[in-house]
C-alpha cells in the first residue's frame, strides 16, 4: 500500500504526525491512563469505545473494530485513498513529498499542483477585480442589493471576471502558462477547429469552490447582465482536481461547526449558504451544481449524524428534497426537512426575519416522513380513492427503503389517521412492498455486517500476535519453534507469516501496519494490541514458561485436530490395510509428540 512513496518519506511523514495530535484535531480525546478515548467517529455510540495508543501510534474501536495507524485514520475519516492521506499529512507537516518511480505518477501530481496554483492565482486576480475598478462595479452593486457584506465577500473570496473574451487568456500568457494546461483547468475554451482560445468566465460574479482543505479547485459564476437566453450560472467542468459529485460548497469553512453540532444543514445555492453562514448558522453546505450523491453523503457522515434539508420552497426545491431520500438513507444519516415559507428561499427569509428565526426554523425541522406525508397530501386529492391509494403507495415505497418495522408501523398509523382509514388496511398495503425484497440485498446486508466483524481468535493466537508485534527480540525465537500449520485461524496464520518474513526488514509496528493491504488484518491487530485486559508482554515473559506454554498449546491443539481427522479416516469402510497401518503409525507418532516439550524445529 505504501509502495507509491519511498519508505524514508513515509517514515518522515509518520514521525511528524503524532496520532494523538492528528486524531485530536478531528474529535475530542480524553486521557484514560496511558491512552486516550473518545466517541468513535465511524459509528454511533453513547459510551466511548474508541481508543488511541500514543506509545504504539495506533487507534482501535472496540465497537466497530476499525483500527490502524495515523494514515489509516485519515484515510478512513476523510474517505480518501492512502496516497492522498499521506499527502494530506505531509502538507500539514510541511514536508515535500518524494515518490518512487511509477509510470505517470510524478507527472500527474505535477499537473495537479499546477492546476491548484493556477486556481489560486486567478482567484486572487478576480478578487482584486471585484474590489476596485470600473469592471467590478456591476458585481459590487449586485452584492449590495443582495445584502452581501464586505466581510462575507472576503471570507468566501468572491470575485469578478472582466466582461471581455481574452482577459484570462492574456493573463495566462503573461504568467507563462501553457494554454492547453489552462484549458485543462477549465478556465478557457478552444475555438472549434482552431488553436485560438477564449475565456469561459466573462462578466460574471465568481464564487470560488474549495475542497475540504480550503484549496480553490473550481468556480461557479453568476451572470450580472445579459438576455434571458444566457445561462444564469456557468460552472467549472470536471478536472483532475475537481469532481462535482464529491465537492460541496462551504464545507471547508463549515466542517468544524458540523462536527460540533453533529448535524449538517443542506441548502441549494451559494448565496443561500453565505447568508446562513453570516447569520450564525455555520453548519451548512451546498452541493455543487448537482443533486446529492453517495460521495456527498459519505463525506457528511464523517462529520454528522443528521442532515436537515433546507431547499427552496418552490416545486423544484421540494422535489429535490424528496429525491435525496434514497442517497441519505443508504448513508445511515438521520433526515429532517426544514420548509422555508413561500415565496422565500433561505437568503430572503433571513433578510426579512433574521438569523434567529431561521435558526429556529432549522431547530423545528420535521422528520422526513412527516414532511413527506404532508407533501403527498398536498399533491394528491386525499379525499378521493385514487388520491388515497397514491399516497399510501408512495409512503409504503419510501418507508420500505428504511428497513425499519417501527417506522412502517408508526407511519401506517399516521397515514391512516390523515386519510380517515384503518391502520390495519394501511399496514397491509405497506407490506405488499416488502415482498419484493431480493435475495441479493439480503446477501449484501449479511456481507456488510460480516465485513465489520472480527474473526474468532483463541487466547493463545491473540497472545502469539502480541508476542510478535510487541517484543521484537522474541520474533527470531518464534520463527525457530513455531510451525505455521499449528495456527488454526487462517487470518492469524497469514499475519504471522507476514511478520516472520520481515525479521530483517522490521522498521516498527506503525510502519508495518501501513504496508498491510487488508483492513481485516489491521482491525484484528489493533484489537489485540489495544486489549485493556491483557497484561504487558514483558510481564508474561518471566523465563520461558509463558512463551513456551502458549506455543505448545497451539502445537497440541493442532495435534488433536490431526488425530481427530485420522480417526475419521480409520472409520472409513473402504480404507485399505496398508493405509490403515499408515494412519495408526501416524497417530502413534502424534501421541508421542504431544508428550514431548516444545523444541526448536530443527530438533523435531
Short mmCIF file of C-alpha atoms in Angstrom, two decimals, residues 63-582:
data_model
loop_
_atom_site.label_atom_id
_atom_site.label_comp_id
_atom_site.label_asym_id
_atom_site.label_seq_id
_atom_site.Cartn_x
_atom_site.Cartn_y
_atom_site.Cartn_z
CA UNK A 63 -17.37 -1.21 18.94
CA UNK A 64 -16.98 -1.26 15.14
CA UNK A 65 -13.47 -2.84 15.21
CA UNK A 66 -11.85 -0.31 12.91
CA UNK A 67 -8.19 0.28 13.63
CA UNK A 68 -4.80 1.19 12.21
CA UNK A 69 -2.12 3.85 12.24
CA UNK A 70 -2.32 7.59 11.60
CA UNK A 71 -2.51 7.10 7.82
CA UNK A 72 -5.38 4.64 8.22
CA UNK A 73 -7.32 7.09 10.39
CA UNK A 74 -7.02 9.98 7.94
CA UNK A 75 -7.82 7.66 5.02
CA UNK A 76 -10.97 6.39 6.75
CA UNK A 77 -12.10 9.68 8.28
CA UNK A 78 -11.58 11.72 5.12
CA UNK A 79 -12.83 8.95 2.79
CA UNK A 80 -9.71 9.22 0.62
CA UNK A 81 -7.15 6.74 -0.65
CA UNK A 82 -3.79 6.02 1.01
CA UNK A 83 -1.62 8.29 -1.19
CA UNK A 84 -3.96 11.23 -0.55
CA UNK A 85 -3.86 10.54 3.19
CA UNK A 86 -0.07 10.66 3.07
CA UNK A 87 -0.17 13.90 1.07
CA UNK A 88 -2.61 15.50 3.48
CA UNK A 89 -0.44 14.70 6.47
CA UNK A 90 2.69 15.78 4.61
CA UNK A 91 1.12 19.13 3.74
CA UNK A 92 0.13 19.59 7.38
CA UNK A 93 3.74 18.91 8.44
CA UNK A 94 5.14 20.99 5.55
CA UNK A 95 7.10 18.01 4.26
CA UNK A 96 7.78 17.91 0.49
CA UNK A 97 6.88 14.50 -0.88
CA UNK A 98 9.16 12.32 -2.93
CA UNK A 99 7.51 9.39 -4.69
CA UNK A 100 9.13 6.29 -6.05
CA UNK A 101 9.27 6.00 -9.81
CA UNK A 102 5.87 4.98 -11.12
CA UNK A 103 4.68 5.49 -14.68
CA UNK A 104 2.86 8.83 -14.85
CA UNK A 105 2.63 9.31 -11.06
CA UNK A 106 5.05 12.21 -10.84
CA UNK A 107 3.61 13.89 -13.94
CA UNK A 108 0.05 13.54 -12.64
CA UNK A 109 0.99 15.09 -9.30
CA UNK A 110 2.84 17.90 -11.06
CA UNK A 111 -0.21 18.69 -13.21
CA UNK A 112 -2.48 18.77 -10.16
CA UNK A 113 -0.09 21.07 -8.34
CA UNK A 114 -0.01 23.39 -11.35
CA UNK A 115 -3.80 23.41 -11.61
CA UNK A 116 -4.11 24.27 -7.92
CA UNK A 117 -1.61 27.08 -8.38
CA UNK A 118 -3.49 28.46 -11.39
CA UNK A 119 -6.79 28.37 -9.49
CA UNK A 120 -5.29 30.19 -6.53
CA UNK A 121 -3.72 32.89 -8.67
CA UNK A 122 -6.79 33.54 -10.81
CA UNK A 123 -8.88 33.69 -7.62
CA UNK A 124 -6.66 36.49 -6.34
CA UNK A 125 -6.92 38.26 -9.70
CA UNK A 126 -10.72 38.12 -9.69
CA UNK A 127 -10.84 39.22 -6.05
CA UNK A 128 -8.84 42.30 -6.99
CA UNK A 129 -11.13 42.96 -9.97
CA UNK A 130 -14.18 42.93 -7.68
CA UNK A 131 -12.56 45.11 -5.04
CA UNK A 132 -11.66 48.03 -7.30
CA UNK A 133 -12.09 49.41 -10.78
CA UNK A 134 -14.97 50.03 -13.14
CA UNK A 135 -15.11 46.39 -14.23
CA UNK A 136 -16.23 45.29 -10.78
CA UNK A 137 -18.87 47.96 -10.23
CA UNK A 138 -21.73 45.88 -11.63
CA UNK A 139 -20.81 43.00 -9.34
CA UNK A 140 -20.41 45.30 -6.32
CA UNK A 141 -23.85 46.79 -6.99
CA UNK A 142 -25.39 43.33 -7.26
CA UNK A 143 -23.83 42.20 -3.98
CA UNK A 144 -25.03 45.40 -2.34
CA UNK A 145 -28.61 44.73 -3.47
CA UNK A 146 -28.36 41.16 -2.15
CA UNK A 147 -27.09 42.40 1.20
CA UNK A 148 -23.77 40.52 1.00
CA UNK A 149 -21.40 42.19 3.42
CA UNK A 150 -17.78 43.03 2.74
CA UNK A 151 -16.84 40.56 5.45
CA UNK A 152 -18.65 37.79 3.54
CA UNK A 153 -17.03 38.84 0.26
CA UNK A 154 -13.60 38.48 1.83
CA UNK A 155 -14.35 35.28 3.75
CA UNK A 156 -15.72 33.45 0.69
CA UNK A 157 -13.19 35.14 -1.62
CA UNK A 158 -15.80 36.36 -4.10
CA UNK A 159 -14.52 37.87 -7.29
CA UNK A 160 -15.48 39.24 -10.66
CA UNK A 161 -14.39 38.10 -14.13
CA UNK A 162 -13.99 41.04 -16.56
CA UNK A 163 -16.52 41.18 -19.39
CA UNK A 164 -14.01 40.53 -22.18
CA UNK A 165 -13.20 37.43 -24.25
CA UNK A 166 -9.46 37.16 -23.63
CA UNK A 167 -8.65 38.50 -20.17
CA UNK A 168 -7.80 35.08 -18.69
CA UNK A 169 -6.06 34.03 -21.92
CA UNK A 170 -3.78 37.08 -21.81
CA UNK A 171 -3.22 36.70 -18.05
CA UNK A 172 -2.15 33.06 -18.56
CA UNK A 173 0.29 34.07 -21.27
CA UNK A 174 1.76 36.73 -19.01
CA UNK A 175 2.33 34.07 -16.36
CA UNK A 176 3.94 31.78 -18.95
CA UNK A 177 1.31 29.06 -18.51
CA UNK A 178 0.74 26.78 -21.48
CA UNK A 179 -2.77 27.47 -22.77
CA UNK A 180 -3.69 23.76 -23.06
CA UNK A 181 -2.97 23.48 -19.32
CA UNK A 182 -5.24 26.44 -18.57
CA UNK A 183 -7.84 24.78 -20.79
CA UNK A 184 -7.45 21.64 -18.67
CA UNK A 185 -8.11 23.81 -15.62
CA UNK A 186 -11.49 24.69 -17.17
CA UNK A 187 -10.76 28.42 -17.31
CA UNK A 188 -10.58 28.85 -21.09
CA UNK A 189 -12.09 27.14 -24.13
CA UNK A 190 -10.63 26.33 -27.51
CA UNK A 191 -12.47 27.65 -30.55
CA UNK A 192 -13.53 24.59 -32.52
CA UNK A 193 -11.17 23.64 -35.31
CA UNK A 194 -8.55 26.25 -34.37
CA UNK A 195 -5.74 26.94 -31.94
CA UNK A 196 -7.46 30.07 -30.64
CA UNK A 197 -8.73 30.25 -27.05
CA UNK A 198 -11.29 32.40 -25.26
CA UNK A 199 -12.39 32.84 -21.63
CA UNK A 200 -15.03 30.57 -20.09
CA UNK A 201 -15.96 33.10 -17.38
CA UNK A 202 -16.81 36.61 -18.65
CA UNK A 203 -18.69 39.43 -16.95
CA UNK A 204 -19.77 37.27 -14.04
CA UNK A 205 -19.70 37.23 -10.26
CA UNK A 206 -17.27 34.49 -9.24
CA UNK A 207 -17.76 32.03 -6.37
CA UNK A 208 -14.56 30.03 -5.73
CA UNK A 209 -15.28 26.38 -4.88
CA UNK A 210 -12.86 24.89 -2.34
CA UNK A 211 -12.04 21.34 -1.33
CA UNK A 212 -12.11 20.29 2.31
CA UNK A 213 -8.62 21.67 2.80
CA UNK A 214 -9.68 25.11 1.61
CA UNK A 215 -7.84 24.94 -1.73
CA UNK A 216 -9.66 26.51 -4.69
CA UNK A 217 -10.47 23.71 -7.15
CA UNK A 218 -13.29 25.17 -9.29
CA UNK A 219 -15.60 28.15 -9.82
CA UNK A 220 -19.28 28.90 -10.10
CA UNK A 221 -20.07 32.14 -11.92
CA UNK A 222 -23.35 34.08 -11.87
CA UNK A 223 -24.39 36.32 -14.72
CA UNK A 224 -24.71 40.01 -13.88
CA UNK A 225 -26.19 41.27 -17.14
CA UNK A 226 -27.46 39.67 -20.34
CA UNK A 227 -30.50 38.40 -22.16
CA UNK A 228 -32.81 35.61 -20.99
CA UNK A 229 -31.10 33.06 -23.22
CA UNK A 230 -27.82 33.40 -21.34
CA UNK A 231 -27.23 30.74 -18.68
CA UNK A 232 -27.71 32.14 -15.17
CA UNK A 233 -24.74 30.16 -13.86
CA UNK A 234 -21.63 28.82 -15.57
CA UNK A 235 -19.65 26.23 -13.62
CA UNK A 236 -16.21 24.72 -13.97
CA UNK A 237 -16.11 21.39 -15.78
CA UNK A 238 -14.67 18.34 -14.05
CA UNK A 239 -10.87 18.42 -13.98
CA UNK A 240 -8.07 16.39 -12.40
CA UNK A 241 -8.62 18.40 -9.19
CA UNK A 242 -12.42 18.74 -9.27
CA UNK A 243 -15.23 16.17 -9.33
CA UNK A 244 -18.51 17.95 -8.73
CA UNK A 245 -20.17 14.90 -7.14
CA UNK A 246 -17.50 14.89 -4.42
CA UNK A 247 -17.29 18.59 -3.56
CA UNK A 248 -19.71 20.68 -1.51
CA UNK A 249 -19.59 24.45 -1.40
CA UNK A 250 -18.67 25.79 2.04
CA UNK A 251 -17.58 22.53 3.65
CA UNK A 252 -14.03 23.81 4.17
CA UNK A 253 -15.47 26.55 6.41
CA UNK A 254 -18.36 24.66 8.00
CA UNK A 255 -16.90 21.24 8.84
CA UNK A 256 -15.89 22.21 12.38
CA UNK A 257 -19.36 23.58 13.12
CA UNK A 258 -20.96 20.45 11.59
CA UNK A 259 -18.77 18.24 13.76
CA UNK A 260 -19.68 20.20 16.90
CA UNK A 261 -23.41 20.19 16.11
CA UNK A 262 -23.47 16.56 14.82
CA UNK A 263 -25.78 18.00 12.16
CA UNK A 264 -25.38 19.38 8.66
CA UNK A 265 -27.86 21.76 7.06
CA UNK A 266 -28.03 21.31 3.29
CA UNK A 267 -29.19 24.22 1.13
CA UNK A 268 -29.23 24.73 -2.64
CA UNK A 269 -27.14 27.75 -3.63
CA UNK A 270 -24.03 29.70 -2.80
CA UNK A 271 -25.83 32.89 -1.81
CA UNK A 272 -28.19 30.93 0.45
CA UNK A 273 -25.21 29.34 2.17
CA UNK A 274 -23.37 32.64 2.57
CA UNK A 275 -26.45 34.28 4.08
CA UNK A 276 -26.90 31.41 6.55
CA UNK A 277 -23.24 31.29 7.47
CA UNK A 278 -23.01 35.04 8.11
CA UNK A 279 -26.21 34.86 10.17
CA UNK A 280 -24.61 32.34 12.53
CA UNK A 281 -25.88 29.09 11.02
CA UNK A 282 -22.41 27.79 10.21
CA UNK A 283 -23.03 24.05 10.00
CA UNK A 284 -24.23 24.35 6.41
CA UNK A 285 -23.17 23.07 2.97
CA UNK A 286 -24.47 23.19 -0.60
CA UNK A 287 -23.98 20.52 -3.29
CA UNK A 288 -22.01 21.93 -6.19
CA UNK A 289 -24.21 22.15 -9.27
CA UNK A 290 -25.67 18.67 -8.83
CA UNK A 291 -28.07 16.63 -6.74
CA UNK A 292 -26.79 14.93 -3.60
CA UNK A 293 -24.56 11.99 -4.39
CA UNK A 294 -23.42 8.98 -2.37
CA UNK A 295 -19.97 10.60 -2.19
CA UNK A 296 -21.50 13.74 -0.69
CA UNK A 297 -23.28 11.71 2.00
CA UNK A 298 -20.20 9.62 2.79
CA UNK A 299 -18.28 12.85 3.36
CA UNK A 300 -21.04 14.31 5.56
CA UNK A 301 -21.24 11.07 7.55
CA UNK A 302 -17.71 11.72 8.75
CA UNK A 303 -18.88 14.89 10.47
CA UNK A 304 -22.58 14.48 11.28
CA UNK A 305 -25.24 12.03 12.44
CA UNK A 306 -28.11 14.00 10.94
CA UNK A 307 -28.87 16.24 7.99
CA UNK A 308 -31.55 18.91 7.69
CA UNK A 309 -32.63 19.57 4.12
CA UNK A 310 -33.46 23.21 3.55
CA UNK A 311 -34.22 23.66 -0.12
CA UNK A 312 -36.22 26.39 -1.83
CA UNK A 313 -39.96 26.48 -1.24
CA UNK A 314 -40.84 26.09 -4.94
CA UNK A 315 -41.70 22.73 -6.53
CA UNK A 316 -38.17 22.22 -7.86
CA UNK A 317 -36.70 22.65 -4.39
CA UNK A 318 -39.24 20.40 -2.70
CA UNK A 319 -38.83 17.70 -5.36
CA UNK A 320 -35.08 17.85 -4.79
CA UNK A 321 -35.68 17.15 -1.10
CA UNK A 322 -37.72 14.05 -1.93
CA UNK A 323 -35.13 12.80 -4.44
CA UNK A 324 -32.47 12.97 -1.74
CA UNK A 325 -34.14 10.25 0.34
CA UNK A 326 -32.52 7.17 -1.21
CA UNK A 327 -28.98 8.54 -1.03
CA UNK A 328 -29.39 9.75 2.55
CA UNK A 329 -30.98 6.53 3.79
CA UNK A 330 -28.13 4.49 2.33
CA UNK A 331 -25.65 6.62 4.29
CA UNK A 332 -27.31 5.94 7.64
CA UNK A 333 -27.83 9.65 8.30
CA UNK A 334 -30.98 10.74 10.11
CA UNK A 335 -33.06 13.06 7.90
CA UNK A 336 -35.20 16.06 8.70
CA UNK A 337 -36.69 18.72 6.44
CA UNK A 338 -36.99 22.43 7.16
CA UNK A 339 -39.62 24.05 4.97
CA UNK A 340 -38.98 27.73 4.23
CA UNK A 341 -42.35 29.50 3.88
CA UNK A 342 -43.19 30.52 0.30
CA UNK A 343 -42.15 32.60 -1.53
CA UNK A 344 -38.86 32.67 0.38
CA UNK A 345 -35.54 30.93 -0.01
CA UNK A 346 -33.11 30.85 2.97
CA UNK A 347 -31.41 34.06 1.83
CA UNK A 348 -34.61 36.14 1.54
CA UNK A 349 -36.07 34.60 4.71
CA UNK A 350 -33.03 35.65 6.76
CA UNK A 351 -33.11 39.15 5.33
CA UNK A 352 -36.76 39.60 6.26
CA UNK A 353 -36.98 37.73 9.58
CA UNK A 354 -33.37 37.48 10.80
CA UNK A 355 -30.90 34.72 11.53
CA UNK A 356 -32.54 33.79 14.83
CA UNK A 357 -35.83 33.00 13.10
CA UNK A 358 -34.03 30.87 10.54
CA UNK A 359 -32.12 29.01 13.26
CA UNK A 360 -35.46 28.26 14.94
CA UNK A 361 -36.85 27.02 11.64
CA UNK A 362 -33.92 24.59 11.40
CA UNK A 363 -34.35 23.51 15.02
CA UNK A 364 -38.05 22.78 14.43
CA UNK A 365 -37.45 20.84 11.21
CA UNK A 366 -39.72 17.81 10.95
CA UNK A 367 -38.73 14.22 10.37
CA UNK A 368 -38.59 13.35 6.69
CA UNK A 369 -41.66 11.12 6.68
CA UNK A 370 -43.86 13.68 8.46
CA UNK A 371 -42.79 16.17 5.80
CA UNK A 372 -43.32 13.63 3.00
CA UNK A 373 -46.82 12.72 4.18
CA UNK A 374 -47.77 16.41 4.20
CA UNK A 375 -46.35 16.89 0.71
CA UNK A 376 -48.13 13.84 -0.71
CA UNK A 377 -51.42 15.03 0.77
CA UNK A 378 -50.85 18.46 -0.78
CA UNK A 379 -50.12 16.97 -4.21
CA UNK A 380 -52.80 14.27 -4.23
CA UNK A 381 -56.53 14.52 -3.64
CA UNK A 382 -56.68 12.86 -0.23
CA UNK A 383 -60.50 12.79 -0.36
CA UNK A 384 -60.57 10.59 -3.48
CA UNK A 385 -59.96 6.84 -3.80
CA UNK A 386 -57.28 7.41 -6.40
CA UNK A 387 -55.50 10.03 -4.30
CA UNK A 388 -55.58 7.91 -1.13
CA UNK A 389 -54.16 4.92 -3.00
CA UNK A 390 -51.37 7.06 -4.47
CA UNK A 391 -50.47 8.46 -1.04
CA UNK A 392 -50.37 5.04 0.61
CA UNK A 393 -48.36 3.56 -2.25
CA UNK A 394 -45.76 6.36 -2.17
CA UNK A 395 -45.45 6.27 1.64
CA UNK A 396 -45.10 2.49 1.60
CA UNK A 397 -42.36 2.57 -1.03
CA UNK A 398 -40.41 5.24 0.83
CA UNK A 399 -40.75 3.55 4.23
CA UNK A 400 -39.74 0.19 2.79
CA UNK A 401 -36.34 1.67 1.93
CA UNK A 402 -35.64 2.31 5.62
CA UNK A 403 -35.88 -1.38 6.53
CA UNK A 404 -37.48 -0.31 9.84
CA UNK A 405 -40.64 -2.07 11.03
CA UNK A 406 -41.04 0.56 13.75
CA UNK A 407 -41.14 3.39 11.21
CA UNK A 408 -43.51 1.44 8.97
CA UNK A 409 -45.92 0.85 11.83
CA UNK A 410 -45.65 4.44 13.11
CA UNK A 411 -46.44 5.93 9.72
CA UNK A 412 -49.09 3.37 8.94
CA UNK A 413 -50.97 4.84 11.91
CA UNK A 414 -50.23 8.45 10.95
CA UNK A 415 -51.19 7.86 7.31
CA UNK A 416 -54.39 6.11 8.33
CA UNK A 417 -55.35 8.94 10.67
CA UNK A 418 -54.65 11.50 7.93
CA UNK A 419 -56.73 9.64 5.33
CA UNK A 420 -59.51 8.52 7.63
CA UNK A 421 -58.97 4.80 7.03
CA UNK A 422 -58.00 1.91 9.30
CA UNK A 423 -54.38 1.48 10.32
CA UNK A 424 -54.59 -2.27 9.59
CA UNK A 425 -55.57 -1.56 5.99
CA UNK A 426 -52.58 0.76 5.55
CA UNK A 427 -50.26 -1.82 7.15
CA UNK A 428 -51.45 -4.42 4.66
CA UNK A 429 -50.74 -2.06 1.77
CA UNK A 430 -47.31 -1.27 3.15
CA UNK A 431 -46.49 -4.98 3.45
CA UNK A 432 -47.04 -5.50 -0.26
CA UNK A 433 -43.86 -3.55 -0.90
CA UNK A 434 -41.81 -5.73 1.44
CA UNK A 435 -42.40 -8.87 -0.63
CA UNK A 436 -40.17 -7.57 -3.39
CA UNK A 437 -37.05 -7.63 -1.24
CA UNK A 438 -34.43 -9.54 -3.18
CA UNK A 439 -32.09 -12.28 -2.05
CA UNK A 440 -29.21 -10.17 -3.35
CA UNK A 441 -29.99 -7.31 -0.97
CA UNK A 442 -30.17 -9.73 1.96
CA UNK A 443 -26.81 -11.20 1.00
CA UNK A 444 -25.33 -7.71 0.64
CA UNK A 445 -26.54 -6.80 4.13
CA UNK A 446 -25.08 -10.02 5.56
CA UNK A 447 -21.77 -9.30 3.83
CA UNK A 448 -21.67 -5.73 5.13
CA UNK A 449 -22.30 -6.96 8.67
CA UNK A 450 -19.71 -9.73 8.39
CA UNK A 451 -17.18 -7.32 6.94
CA UNK A 452 -17.08 -5.39 10.23
CA UNK A 453 -16.84 -8.49 12.45
CA UNK A 454 -13.53 -9.72 13.80
CA UNK A 455 -12.67 -13.40 13.30
CA UNK A 456 -12.84 -15.78 16.27
CA UNK A 457 -9.31 -16.00 17.65
CA UNK A 458 -8.14 -18.20 20.54
CA UNK A 459 -6.40 -16.75 23.56
CA UNK A 460 -3.13 -18.41 22.52
CA UNK A 461 -3.33 -16.97 18.98
CA UNK A 462 -4.00 -13.49 20.34
CA UNK A 463 -1.00 -13.89 22.66
CA UNK A 464 1.15 -15.04 19.73
CA UNK A 465 0.25 -11.91 17.76
CA UNK A 466 1.16 -9.70 20.71
CA UNK A 467 4.45 -11.55 21.17
CA UNK A 468 5.43 -10.99 17.54
CA UNK A 469 4.30 -7.36 17.37
CA UNK A 470 5.25 -6.04 20.80
CA UNK A 471 8.51 -7.87 21.53
CA UNK A 472 10.94 -7.63 18.62
CA UNK A 473 13.59 -9.74 20.35
CA UNK A 474 11.22 -12.74 20.56
CA UNK A 475 10.45 -12.95 16.84
CA UNK A 476 13.51 -14.98 15.92
CA UNK A 477 12.78 -17.48 18.70
CA UNK A 478 9.21 -17.89 17.47
CA UNK A 479 10.42 -18.39 13.90
CA UNK A 480 12.61 -21.27 15.12
CA UNK A 481 9.92 -23.02 17.19
CA UNK A 482 6.55 -22.37 15.51
CA UNK A 483 5.09 -24.30 12.59
CA UNK A 484 2.56 -22.10 10.76
CA UNK A 485 0.15 -25.02 10.39
CA UNK A 486 -0.25 -25.00 14.18
CA UNK A 487 -2.14 -21.68 13.91
CA UNK A 488 -5.76 -22.63 13.33
CA UNK A 489 -7.23 -19.24 12.41
CA UNK A 490 -6.42 -18.52 8.77
CA UNK A 491 -6.25 -14.71 9.24
CA UNK A 492 -3.86 -15.03 12.18
CA UNK A 493 -1.77 -17.56 10.25
CA UNK A 494 -1.39 -15.11 7.34
CA UNK A 495 -0.47 -12.23 9.67
CA UNK A 496 2.11 -14.36 11.50
CA UNK A 497 3.61 -15.49 8.19
CA UNK A 498 3.89 -11.88 7.00
CA UNK A 499 5.54 -10.84 10.28
CA UNK A 500 8.06 -13.68 10.19
CA UNK A 501 9.04 -12.65 6.65
CA UNK A 502 10.09 -9.22 7.91
CA UNK A 503 12.55 -10.20 10.67
CA UNK A 504 15.43 -8.43 8.96
CA UNK A 505 13.38 -5.55 7.44
CA UNK A 506 11.27 -4.65 10.50
CA UNK A 507 11.04 -0.87 10.92
CA UNK A 508 8.37 -0.72 13.60
CA UNK A 509 4.70 -1.51 14.14
CA UNK A 510 3.17 1.67 12.70
CA UNK A 511 5.26 1.45 9.52
CA UNK A 512 4.39 -2.24 9.11
CA UNK A 513 0.66 -1.56 9.50
CA UNK A 514 0.84 0.93 6.63
CA UNK A 515 2.12 -1.83 4.36
CA UNK A 516 -0.83 -4.15 5.02
CA UNK A 517 -3.43 -4.15 2.26
CA UNK A 518 -6.11 -5.97 4.25
CA UNK A 519 -8.33 -3.90 6.63
CA UNK A 520 -9.44 -7.09 8.40
CA UNK A 521 -5.82 -7.80 9.35
CA UNK A 522 -5.31 -4.25 10.59
CA UNK A 523 -8.53 -4.28 12.61
CA UNK A 524 -7.63 -7.58 14.26
CA UNK A 525 -4.09 -6.45 15.07
CA UNK A 526 -5.18 -3.18 16.66
CA UNK A 527 -7.89 -5.03 18.60
CA UNK A 528 -5.32 -7.45 20.02
CA UNK A 529 -2.80 -4.73 20.81
CA UNK A 530 -5.41 -2.46 22.38
CA UNK A 531 -6.84 -5.15 24.68
CA UNK A 532 -7.15 -3.46 28.06
CA UNK A 533 -7.38 -6.78 29.91
CA UNK A 534 -4.09 -8.11 28.55
CA UNK A 535 -1.03 -7.65 30.72
CA UNK A 536 2.09 -6.25 29.04
CA UNK A 537 4.06 -8.89 27.16
CA UNK A 538 7.12 -8.22 29.34
CA UNK A 539 5.14 -9.26 32.43
CA UNK A 540 4.34 -12.60 30.80
CA UNK A 541 7.91 -13.40 29.75
CA UNK A 542 9.38 -14.42 33.10
CA UNK A 543 11.81 -17.08 31.97
CA UNK A 544 10.41 -19.08 29.08
CA UNK A 545 7.31 -20.57 30.71
CA UNK A 546 4.63 -18.32 29.22
CA UNK A 547 6.18 -18.21 25.76
CA UNK A 548 6.79 -21.98 25.61
CA UNK A 549 3.41 -22.70 27.14
CA UNK A 550 1.32 -20.69 24.69
CA UNK A 551 3.03 -22.06 21.58
CA UNK A 552 3.00 -25.60 22.98
CA UNK A 553 -0.76 -25.30 23.43
CA UNK A 554 -1.04 -24.26 19.77
CA UNK A 555 1.02 -27.30 18.82
CA UNK A 556 -1.02 -29.67 20.97
CA UNK A 557 -4.32 -28.31 19.64
CA UNK A 558 -3.03 -28.89 16.13
CA UNK A 559 -2.09 -32.46 17.08
CA UNK A 560 -5.62 -33.00 18.46
CA UNK A 561 -7.13 -31.77 15.17
CA UNK A 562 -4.84 -34.06 13.16
CA UNK A 563 -5.65 -37.08 15.33
CA UNK A 564 -9.39 -36.42 15.01
CA UNK A 565 -9.00 -36.31 11.23
CA UNK A 566 -7.02 -39.60 11.30
CA UNK A 567 -9.72 -41.25 13.41
CA UNK A 568 -12.30 -40.24 10.82
CA UNK A 569 -10.11 -41.89 8.18
CA UNK A 570 -9.96 -45.10 10.21
CA UNK A 571 -13.75 -45.16 10.33
CA UNK A 572 -13.99 -45.20 6.54
CA UNK A 573 -15.28 -48.65 5.41
CA UNK A 574 -13.18 -48.78 2.21
CA UNK A 575 -9.79 -47.99 3.86
CA UNK A 576 -7.10 -50.42 2.66
CA UNK A 577 -4.98 -52.42 5.09
CA UNK A 578 -1.77 -50.58 4.16
CA UNK A 579 -3.47 -47.19 4.51
CA UNK A 580 -4.85 -48.27 7.91
CA UNK A 581 -1.31 -49.18 9.02
CA UNK A 582 -0.02 -45.75 7.93
#
